[in-house]
mmCIF file of C-alpha atoms and ligand atoms in Angstrom:
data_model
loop_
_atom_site.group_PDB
_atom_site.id
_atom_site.type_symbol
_atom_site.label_atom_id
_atom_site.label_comp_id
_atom_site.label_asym_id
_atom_site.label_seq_id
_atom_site.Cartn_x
_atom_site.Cartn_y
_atom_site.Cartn_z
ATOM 1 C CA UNK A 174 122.038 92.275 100.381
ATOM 2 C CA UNK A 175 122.058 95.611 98.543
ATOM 3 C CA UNK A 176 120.047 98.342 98.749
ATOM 4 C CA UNK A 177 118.628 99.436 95.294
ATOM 5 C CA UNK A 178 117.297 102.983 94.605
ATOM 6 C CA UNK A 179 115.534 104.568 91.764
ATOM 7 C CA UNK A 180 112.934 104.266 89.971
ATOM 8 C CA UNK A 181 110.364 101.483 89.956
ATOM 9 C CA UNK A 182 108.364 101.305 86.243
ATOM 10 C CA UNK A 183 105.046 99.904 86.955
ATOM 11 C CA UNK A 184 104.415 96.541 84.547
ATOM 12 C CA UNK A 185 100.619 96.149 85.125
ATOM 13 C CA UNK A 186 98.330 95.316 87.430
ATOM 14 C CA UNK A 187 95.091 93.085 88.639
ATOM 15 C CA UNK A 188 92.221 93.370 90.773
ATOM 16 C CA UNK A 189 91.986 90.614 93.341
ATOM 17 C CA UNK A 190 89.028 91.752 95.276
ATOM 18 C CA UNK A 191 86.893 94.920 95.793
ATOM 19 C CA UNK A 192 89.504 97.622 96.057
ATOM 20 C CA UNK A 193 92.059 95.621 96.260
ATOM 21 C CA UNK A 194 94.940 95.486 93.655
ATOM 22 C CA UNK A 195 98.265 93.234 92.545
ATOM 23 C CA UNK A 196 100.585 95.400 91.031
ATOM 24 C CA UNK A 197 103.512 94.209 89.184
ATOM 25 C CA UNK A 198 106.431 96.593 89.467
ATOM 26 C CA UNK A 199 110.327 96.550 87.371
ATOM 27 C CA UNK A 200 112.983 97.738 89.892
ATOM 28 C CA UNK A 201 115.717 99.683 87.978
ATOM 29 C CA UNK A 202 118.408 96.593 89.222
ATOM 30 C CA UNK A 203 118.099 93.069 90.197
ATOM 31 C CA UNK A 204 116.296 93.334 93.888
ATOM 32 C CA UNK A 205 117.351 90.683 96.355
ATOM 33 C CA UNK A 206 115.900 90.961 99.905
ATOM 34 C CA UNK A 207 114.091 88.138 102.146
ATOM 35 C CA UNK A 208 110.334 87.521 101.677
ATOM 36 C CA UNK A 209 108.881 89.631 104.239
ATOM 37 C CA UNK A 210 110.779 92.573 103.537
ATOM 38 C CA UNK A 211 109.155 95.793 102.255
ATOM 39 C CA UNK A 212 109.756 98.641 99.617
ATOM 40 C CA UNK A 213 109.446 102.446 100.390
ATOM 41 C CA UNK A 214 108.245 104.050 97.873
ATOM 42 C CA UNK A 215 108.021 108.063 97.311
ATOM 43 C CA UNK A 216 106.315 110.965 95.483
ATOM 44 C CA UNK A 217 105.348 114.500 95.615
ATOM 45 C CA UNK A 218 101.561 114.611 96.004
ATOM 46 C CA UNK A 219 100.191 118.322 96.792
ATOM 47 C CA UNK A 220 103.741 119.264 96.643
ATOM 48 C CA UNK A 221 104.738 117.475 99.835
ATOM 49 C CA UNK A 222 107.054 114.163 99.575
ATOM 50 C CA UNK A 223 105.443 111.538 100.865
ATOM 51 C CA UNK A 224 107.156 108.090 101.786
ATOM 52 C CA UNK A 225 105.175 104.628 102.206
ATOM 53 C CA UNK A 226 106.226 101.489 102.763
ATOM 54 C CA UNK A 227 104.912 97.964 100.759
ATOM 55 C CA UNK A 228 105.461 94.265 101.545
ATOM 56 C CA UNK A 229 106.450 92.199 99.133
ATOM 57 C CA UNK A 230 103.701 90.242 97.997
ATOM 58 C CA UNK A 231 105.598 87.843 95.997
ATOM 59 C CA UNK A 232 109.294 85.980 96.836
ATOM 60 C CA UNK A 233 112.301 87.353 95.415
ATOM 61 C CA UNK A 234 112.436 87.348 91.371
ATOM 62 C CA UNK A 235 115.457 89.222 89.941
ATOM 63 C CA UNK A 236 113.946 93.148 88.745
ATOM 64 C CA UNK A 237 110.721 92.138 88.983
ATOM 65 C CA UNK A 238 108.417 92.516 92.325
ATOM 66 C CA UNK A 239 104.719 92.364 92.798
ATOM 67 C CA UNK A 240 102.666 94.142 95.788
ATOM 68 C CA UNK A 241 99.327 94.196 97.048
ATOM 69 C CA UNK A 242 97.643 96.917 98.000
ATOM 70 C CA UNK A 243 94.248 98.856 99.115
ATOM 71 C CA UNK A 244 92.989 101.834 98.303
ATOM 72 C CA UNK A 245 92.572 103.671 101.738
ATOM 73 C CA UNK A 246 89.792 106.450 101.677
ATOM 74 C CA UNK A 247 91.267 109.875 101.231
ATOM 75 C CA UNK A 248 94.281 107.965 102.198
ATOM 76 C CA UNK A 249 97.303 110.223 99.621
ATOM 77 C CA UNK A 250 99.770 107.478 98.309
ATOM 78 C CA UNK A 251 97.407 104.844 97.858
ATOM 79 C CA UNK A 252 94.909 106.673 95.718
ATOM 80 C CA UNK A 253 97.782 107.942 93.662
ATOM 81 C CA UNK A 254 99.259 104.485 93.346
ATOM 82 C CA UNK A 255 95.502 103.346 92.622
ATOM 83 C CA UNK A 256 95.925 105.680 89.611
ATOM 84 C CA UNK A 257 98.829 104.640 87.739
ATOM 85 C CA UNK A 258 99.098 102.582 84.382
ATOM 86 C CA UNK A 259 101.741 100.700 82.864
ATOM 87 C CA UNK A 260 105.049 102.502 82.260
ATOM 88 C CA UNK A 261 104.458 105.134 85.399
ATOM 89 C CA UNK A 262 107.803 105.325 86.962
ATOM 90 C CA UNK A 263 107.908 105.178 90.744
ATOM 91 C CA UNK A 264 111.155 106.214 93.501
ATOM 92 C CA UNK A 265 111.923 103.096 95.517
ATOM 93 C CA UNK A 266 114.193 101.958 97.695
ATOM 94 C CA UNK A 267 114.470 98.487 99.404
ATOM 95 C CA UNK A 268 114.764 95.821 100.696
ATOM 96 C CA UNK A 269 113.979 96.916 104.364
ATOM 97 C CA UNK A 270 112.359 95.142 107.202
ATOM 98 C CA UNK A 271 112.919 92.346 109.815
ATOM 99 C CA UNK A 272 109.483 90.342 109.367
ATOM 100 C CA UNK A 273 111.093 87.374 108.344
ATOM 101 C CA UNK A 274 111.192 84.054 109.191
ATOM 102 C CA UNK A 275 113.301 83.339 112.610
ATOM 103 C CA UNK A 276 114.939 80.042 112.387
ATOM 104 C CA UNK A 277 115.406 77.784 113.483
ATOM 105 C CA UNK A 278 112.208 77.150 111.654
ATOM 106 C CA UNK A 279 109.446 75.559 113.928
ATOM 107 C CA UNK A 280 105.504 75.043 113.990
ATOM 108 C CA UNK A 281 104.052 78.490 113.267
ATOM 109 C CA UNK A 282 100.990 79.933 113.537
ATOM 110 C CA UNK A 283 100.658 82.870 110.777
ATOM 111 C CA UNK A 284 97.632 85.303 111.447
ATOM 112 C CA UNK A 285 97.020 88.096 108.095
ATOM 113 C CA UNK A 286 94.310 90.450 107.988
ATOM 114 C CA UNK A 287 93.374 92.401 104.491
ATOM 115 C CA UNK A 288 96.575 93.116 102.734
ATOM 116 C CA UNK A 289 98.557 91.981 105.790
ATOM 117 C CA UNK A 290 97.821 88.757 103.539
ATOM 118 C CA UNK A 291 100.842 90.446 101.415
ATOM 119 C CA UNK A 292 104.333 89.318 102.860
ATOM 120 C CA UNK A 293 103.030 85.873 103.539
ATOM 121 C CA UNK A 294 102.498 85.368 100.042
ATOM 122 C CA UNK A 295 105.916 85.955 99.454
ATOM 123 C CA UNK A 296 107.087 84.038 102.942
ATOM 124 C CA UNK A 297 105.360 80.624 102.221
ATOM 125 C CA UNK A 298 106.145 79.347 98.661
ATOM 126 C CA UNK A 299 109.790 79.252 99.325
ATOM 127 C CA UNK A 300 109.206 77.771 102.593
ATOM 128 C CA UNK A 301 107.102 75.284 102.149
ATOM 129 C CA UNK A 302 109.067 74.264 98.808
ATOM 130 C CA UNK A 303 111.830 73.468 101.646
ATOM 131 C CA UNK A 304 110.301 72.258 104.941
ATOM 132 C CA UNK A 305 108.032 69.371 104.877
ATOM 133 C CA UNK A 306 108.352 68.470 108.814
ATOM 134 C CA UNK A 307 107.006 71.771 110.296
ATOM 135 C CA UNK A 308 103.028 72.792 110.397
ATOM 136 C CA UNK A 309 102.335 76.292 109.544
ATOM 137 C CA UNK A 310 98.425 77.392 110.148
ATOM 138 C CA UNK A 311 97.249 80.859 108.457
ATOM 139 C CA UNK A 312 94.623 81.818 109.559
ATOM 140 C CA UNK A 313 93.326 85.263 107.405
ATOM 141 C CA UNK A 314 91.147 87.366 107.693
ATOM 142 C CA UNK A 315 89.405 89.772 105.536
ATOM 143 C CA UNK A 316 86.218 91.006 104.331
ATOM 144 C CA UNK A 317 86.347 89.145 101.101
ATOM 145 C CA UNK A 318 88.971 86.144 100.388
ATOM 146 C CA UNK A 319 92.068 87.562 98.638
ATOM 147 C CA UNK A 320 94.047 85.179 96.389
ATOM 148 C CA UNK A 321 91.803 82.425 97.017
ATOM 149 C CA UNK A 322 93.432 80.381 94.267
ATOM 150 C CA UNK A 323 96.767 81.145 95.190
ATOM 151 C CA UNK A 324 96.536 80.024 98.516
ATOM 152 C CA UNK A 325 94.430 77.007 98.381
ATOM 153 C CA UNK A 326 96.841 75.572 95.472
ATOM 154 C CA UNK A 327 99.468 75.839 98.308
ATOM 155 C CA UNK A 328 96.917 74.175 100.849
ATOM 156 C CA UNK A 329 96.427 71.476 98.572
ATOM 157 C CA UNK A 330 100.215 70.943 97.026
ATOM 158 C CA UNK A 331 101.851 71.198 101.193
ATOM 159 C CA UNK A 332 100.110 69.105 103.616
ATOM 160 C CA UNK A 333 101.823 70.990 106.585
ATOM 161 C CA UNK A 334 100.078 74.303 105.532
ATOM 162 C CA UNK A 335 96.643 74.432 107.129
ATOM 163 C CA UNK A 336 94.580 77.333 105.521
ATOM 164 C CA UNK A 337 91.834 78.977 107.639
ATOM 165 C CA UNK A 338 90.612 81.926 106.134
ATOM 166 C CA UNK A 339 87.619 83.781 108.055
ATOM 167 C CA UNK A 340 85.542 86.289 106.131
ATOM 168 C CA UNK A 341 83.286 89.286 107.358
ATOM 169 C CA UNK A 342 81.656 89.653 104.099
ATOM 170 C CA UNK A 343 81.357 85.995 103.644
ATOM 171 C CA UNK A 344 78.874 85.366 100.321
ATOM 172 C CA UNK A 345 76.420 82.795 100.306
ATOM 173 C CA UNK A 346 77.172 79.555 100.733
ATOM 174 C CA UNK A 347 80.401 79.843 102.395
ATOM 175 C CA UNK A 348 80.848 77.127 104.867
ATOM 176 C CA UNK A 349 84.314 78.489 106.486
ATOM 177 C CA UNK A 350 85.044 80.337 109.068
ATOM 178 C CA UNK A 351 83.299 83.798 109.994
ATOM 179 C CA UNK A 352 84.423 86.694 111.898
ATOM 180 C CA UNK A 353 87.573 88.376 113.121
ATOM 181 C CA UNK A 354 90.960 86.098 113.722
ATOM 182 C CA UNK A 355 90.793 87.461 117.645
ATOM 183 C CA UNK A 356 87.303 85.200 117.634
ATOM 184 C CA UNK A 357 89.307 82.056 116.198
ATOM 185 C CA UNK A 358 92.126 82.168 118.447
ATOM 186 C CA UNK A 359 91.203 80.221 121.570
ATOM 187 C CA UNK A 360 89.842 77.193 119.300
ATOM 188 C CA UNK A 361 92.942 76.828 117.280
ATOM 189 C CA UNK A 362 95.878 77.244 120.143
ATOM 190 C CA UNK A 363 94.186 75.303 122.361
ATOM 191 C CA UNK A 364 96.452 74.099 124.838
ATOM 192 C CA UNK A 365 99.958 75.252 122.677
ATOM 193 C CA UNK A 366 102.230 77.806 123.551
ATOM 194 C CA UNK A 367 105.134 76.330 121.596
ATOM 195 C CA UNK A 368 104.212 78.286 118.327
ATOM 196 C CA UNK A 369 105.920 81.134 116.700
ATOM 197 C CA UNK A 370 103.460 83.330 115.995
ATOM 198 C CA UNK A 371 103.638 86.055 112.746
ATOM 199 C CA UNK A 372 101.122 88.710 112.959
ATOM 200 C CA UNK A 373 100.560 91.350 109.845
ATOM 201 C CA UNK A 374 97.498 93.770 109.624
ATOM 202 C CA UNK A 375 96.344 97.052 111.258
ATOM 203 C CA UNK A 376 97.559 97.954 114.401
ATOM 204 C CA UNK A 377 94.237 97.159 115.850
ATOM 205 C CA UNK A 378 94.183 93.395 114.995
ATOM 206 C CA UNK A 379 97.973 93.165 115.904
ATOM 207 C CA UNK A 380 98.036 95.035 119.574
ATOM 208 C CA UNK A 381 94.929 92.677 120.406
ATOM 209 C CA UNK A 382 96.614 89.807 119.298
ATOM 210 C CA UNK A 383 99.595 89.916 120.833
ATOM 211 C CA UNK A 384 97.547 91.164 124.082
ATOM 212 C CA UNK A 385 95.734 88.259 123.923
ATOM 213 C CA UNK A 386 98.684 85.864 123.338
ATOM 214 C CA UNK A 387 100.868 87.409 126.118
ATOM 215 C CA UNK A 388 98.032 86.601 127.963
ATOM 216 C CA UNK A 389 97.987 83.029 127.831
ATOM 217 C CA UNK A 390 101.897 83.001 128.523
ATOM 218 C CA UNK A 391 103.519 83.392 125.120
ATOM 219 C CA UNK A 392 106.635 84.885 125.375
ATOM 220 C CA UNK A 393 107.214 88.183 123.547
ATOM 221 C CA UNK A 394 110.261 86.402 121.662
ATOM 222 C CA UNK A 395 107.477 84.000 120.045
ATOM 223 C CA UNK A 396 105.830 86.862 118.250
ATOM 224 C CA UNK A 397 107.164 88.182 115.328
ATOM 225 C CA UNK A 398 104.712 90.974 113.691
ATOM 226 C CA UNK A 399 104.622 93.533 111.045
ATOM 227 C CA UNK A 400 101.943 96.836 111.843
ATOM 228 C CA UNK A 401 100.823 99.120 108.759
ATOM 229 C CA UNK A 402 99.964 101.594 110.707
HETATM 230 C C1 FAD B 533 106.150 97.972 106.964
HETATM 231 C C2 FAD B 533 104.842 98.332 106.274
HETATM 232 C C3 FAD B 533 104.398 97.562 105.211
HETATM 233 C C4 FAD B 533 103.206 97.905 104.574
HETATM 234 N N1 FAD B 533 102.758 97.094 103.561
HETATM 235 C C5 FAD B 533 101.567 97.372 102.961
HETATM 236 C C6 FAD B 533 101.071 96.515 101.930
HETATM 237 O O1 FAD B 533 101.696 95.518 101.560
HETATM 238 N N2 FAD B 533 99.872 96.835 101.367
HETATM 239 C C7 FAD B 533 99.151 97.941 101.767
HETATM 240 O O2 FAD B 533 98.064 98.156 101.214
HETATM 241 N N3 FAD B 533 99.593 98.757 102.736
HETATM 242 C C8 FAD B 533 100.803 98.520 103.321
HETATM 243 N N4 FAD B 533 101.273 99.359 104.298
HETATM 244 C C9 FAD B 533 100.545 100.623 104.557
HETATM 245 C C10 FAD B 533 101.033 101.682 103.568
HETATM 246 O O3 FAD B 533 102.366 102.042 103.854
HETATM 247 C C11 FAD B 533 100.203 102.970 103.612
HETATM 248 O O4 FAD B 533 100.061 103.368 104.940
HETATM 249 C C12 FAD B 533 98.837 102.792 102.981
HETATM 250 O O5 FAD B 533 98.957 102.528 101.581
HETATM 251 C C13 FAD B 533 97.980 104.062 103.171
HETATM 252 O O6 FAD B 533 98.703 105.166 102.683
HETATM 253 P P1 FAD B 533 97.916 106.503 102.318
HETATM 254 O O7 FAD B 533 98.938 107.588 102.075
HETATM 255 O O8 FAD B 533 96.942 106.267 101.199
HETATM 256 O O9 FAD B 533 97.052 106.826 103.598
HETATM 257 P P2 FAD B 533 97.555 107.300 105.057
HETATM 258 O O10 FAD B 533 97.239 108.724 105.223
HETATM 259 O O11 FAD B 533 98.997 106.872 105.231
HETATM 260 O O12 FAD B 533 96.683 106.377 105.979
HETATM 261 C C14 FAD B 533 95.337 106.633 106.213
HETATM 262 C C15 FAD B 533 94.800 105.588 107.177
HETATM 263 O O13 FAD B 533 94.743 104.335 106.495
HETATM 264 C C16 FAD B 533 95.029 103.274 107.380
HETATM 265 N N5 FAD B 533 95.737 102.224 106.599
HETATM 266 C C17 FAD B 533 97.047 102.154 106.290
HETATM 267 N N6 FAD B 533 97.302 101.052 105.537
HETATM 268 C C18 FAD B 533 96.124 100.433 105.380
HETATM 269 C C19 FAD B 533 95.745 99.256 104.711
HETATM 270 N N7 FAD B 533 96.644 98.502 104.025
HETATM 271 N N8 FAD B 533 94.441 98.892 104.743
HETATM 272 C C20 FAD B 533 93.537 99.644 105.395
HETATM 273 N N9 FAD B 533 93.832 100.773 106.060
HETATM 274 C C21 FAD B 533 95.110 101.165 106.047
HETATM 275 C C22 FAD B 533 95.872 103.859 108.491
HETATM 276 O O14 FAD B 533 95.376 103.378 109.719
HETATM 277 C C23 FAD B 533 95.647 105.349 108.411
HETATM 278 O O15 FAD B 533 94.927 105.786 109.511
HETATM 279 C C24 FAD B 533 102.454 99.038 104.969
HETATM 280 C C25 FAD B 533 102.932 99.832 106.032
HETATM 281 C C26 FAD B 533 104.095 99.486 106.683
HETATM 282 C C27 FAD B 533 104.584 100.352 107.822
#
């Protein structure tokens, strides 16, 4: 698996929630990496180089790769990013990154919070499309449900993908879950400790977590996570 550099041209983009953005990005050659992996992207902003690093948000599909991003308050690269239009060109390299499925593959509990929703989005479509005897739970958290369509078309299409999302900002009439994933945790592992558990989020959510699941006796080998900060 190759590493490609140069420059990414940006192809468009969408808004899929407040402040939240999929953008659709050309590499300069045809990108293969596994879904889970991550780009680093560059620029000079206030004449410093600065280097951040996006999951994939989308499985592997020749040039073409799709991430999805925040802005973060006074936060450099993602405002800039937040600013470009079709055509910008952006430095890349990739693939990078060892969040990816371990195998063999096995029941697995998948916990996302906010854009941490991103490398599962490019993890489950290909897996699913190839394991039918396995049960993979995601449960998701966020303030306001990202890719809502996306992911319940997957609910509905695999019945061994069990979708839990939990909002904080949940609007009215929402009869799911509420909260933070820590909250959920107890209820849904119930007596299990046979899961291979894939964390992705802030460091906050993903320190607790695994606190938590160390805890009950997982073993550190059973947790496979991914921190953005
Ligand atoms: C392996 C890896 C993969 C990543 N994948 C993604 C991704 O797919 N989508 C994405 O939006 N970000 C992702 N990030 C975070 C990203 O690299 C940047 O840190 C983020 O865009 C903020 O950069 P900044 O320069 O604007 O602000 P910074 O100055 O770098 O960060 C400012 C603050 O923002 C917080 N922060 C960082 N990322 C986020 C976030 N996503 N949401 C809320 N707060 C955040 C940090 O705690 C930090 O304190 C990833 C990070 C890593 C290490």
């Amino acid at each position: 698996m190759g590493l490609v550099e140069g420059e990414a041209t940006l192809i468009g983009w969408r808004e899929v929630g407040p402040g939240v953005r999929h953008f659709v990005f050309e590499a300069p050659a045809p990108l293969e990496f596994l879904p889970g992996q991550f780009v680093s992207f560059s620029g000079e902003i206030g004449g410093r180089k600065v280097t951040r690093a996006y999951s994939f948000a989308a499985p592997p599909a020749g040039e073409r790769f799709e991430l999805c991003l925040n802005r973060v308050e006074g936060g450099p690269f993602s405002s800039y990013l937040f600013t470009l239009e079709a055509g910008a060109r952006v430095p890349m390299k990739a693939p990078y990154g060892a969040f990816t499925w371990r195998e063999p593959a096995s029941d697995s509990l998948l916990i996302a919070t906010g854009t941490g929703i991103a490398p599962f989005l490019a993890m489950l479509p290909p897996r699913l499309a190839k394991d039918t005897v396995n049960r993979y739970t995601l449960l998701f958290g966020a303030r306001h449900f990202l890719y809502r369509e996306e992911l319940e078309r997957l609910a509905r299409g695999h019945e061994n993908f069990r979708l839990l999302p939990t909002l904080t900002r949940p609007p009215a009439g929402w009869t799911g879950l509420t909260g933070h994933v820590q909250a959920h945790l107890a209820d849904l592992a119930g007596s299990r400790r046979d899961w291979i558990v894939y964390l992705c989020g802030l460091k906050a959510m993903v320190d607790d977590v695994r606190r938590i699941l160390k805890e009950w006796g997982f073993d550190r080998r059973q947790i496979v996570y991914e921190k953005y900060d």
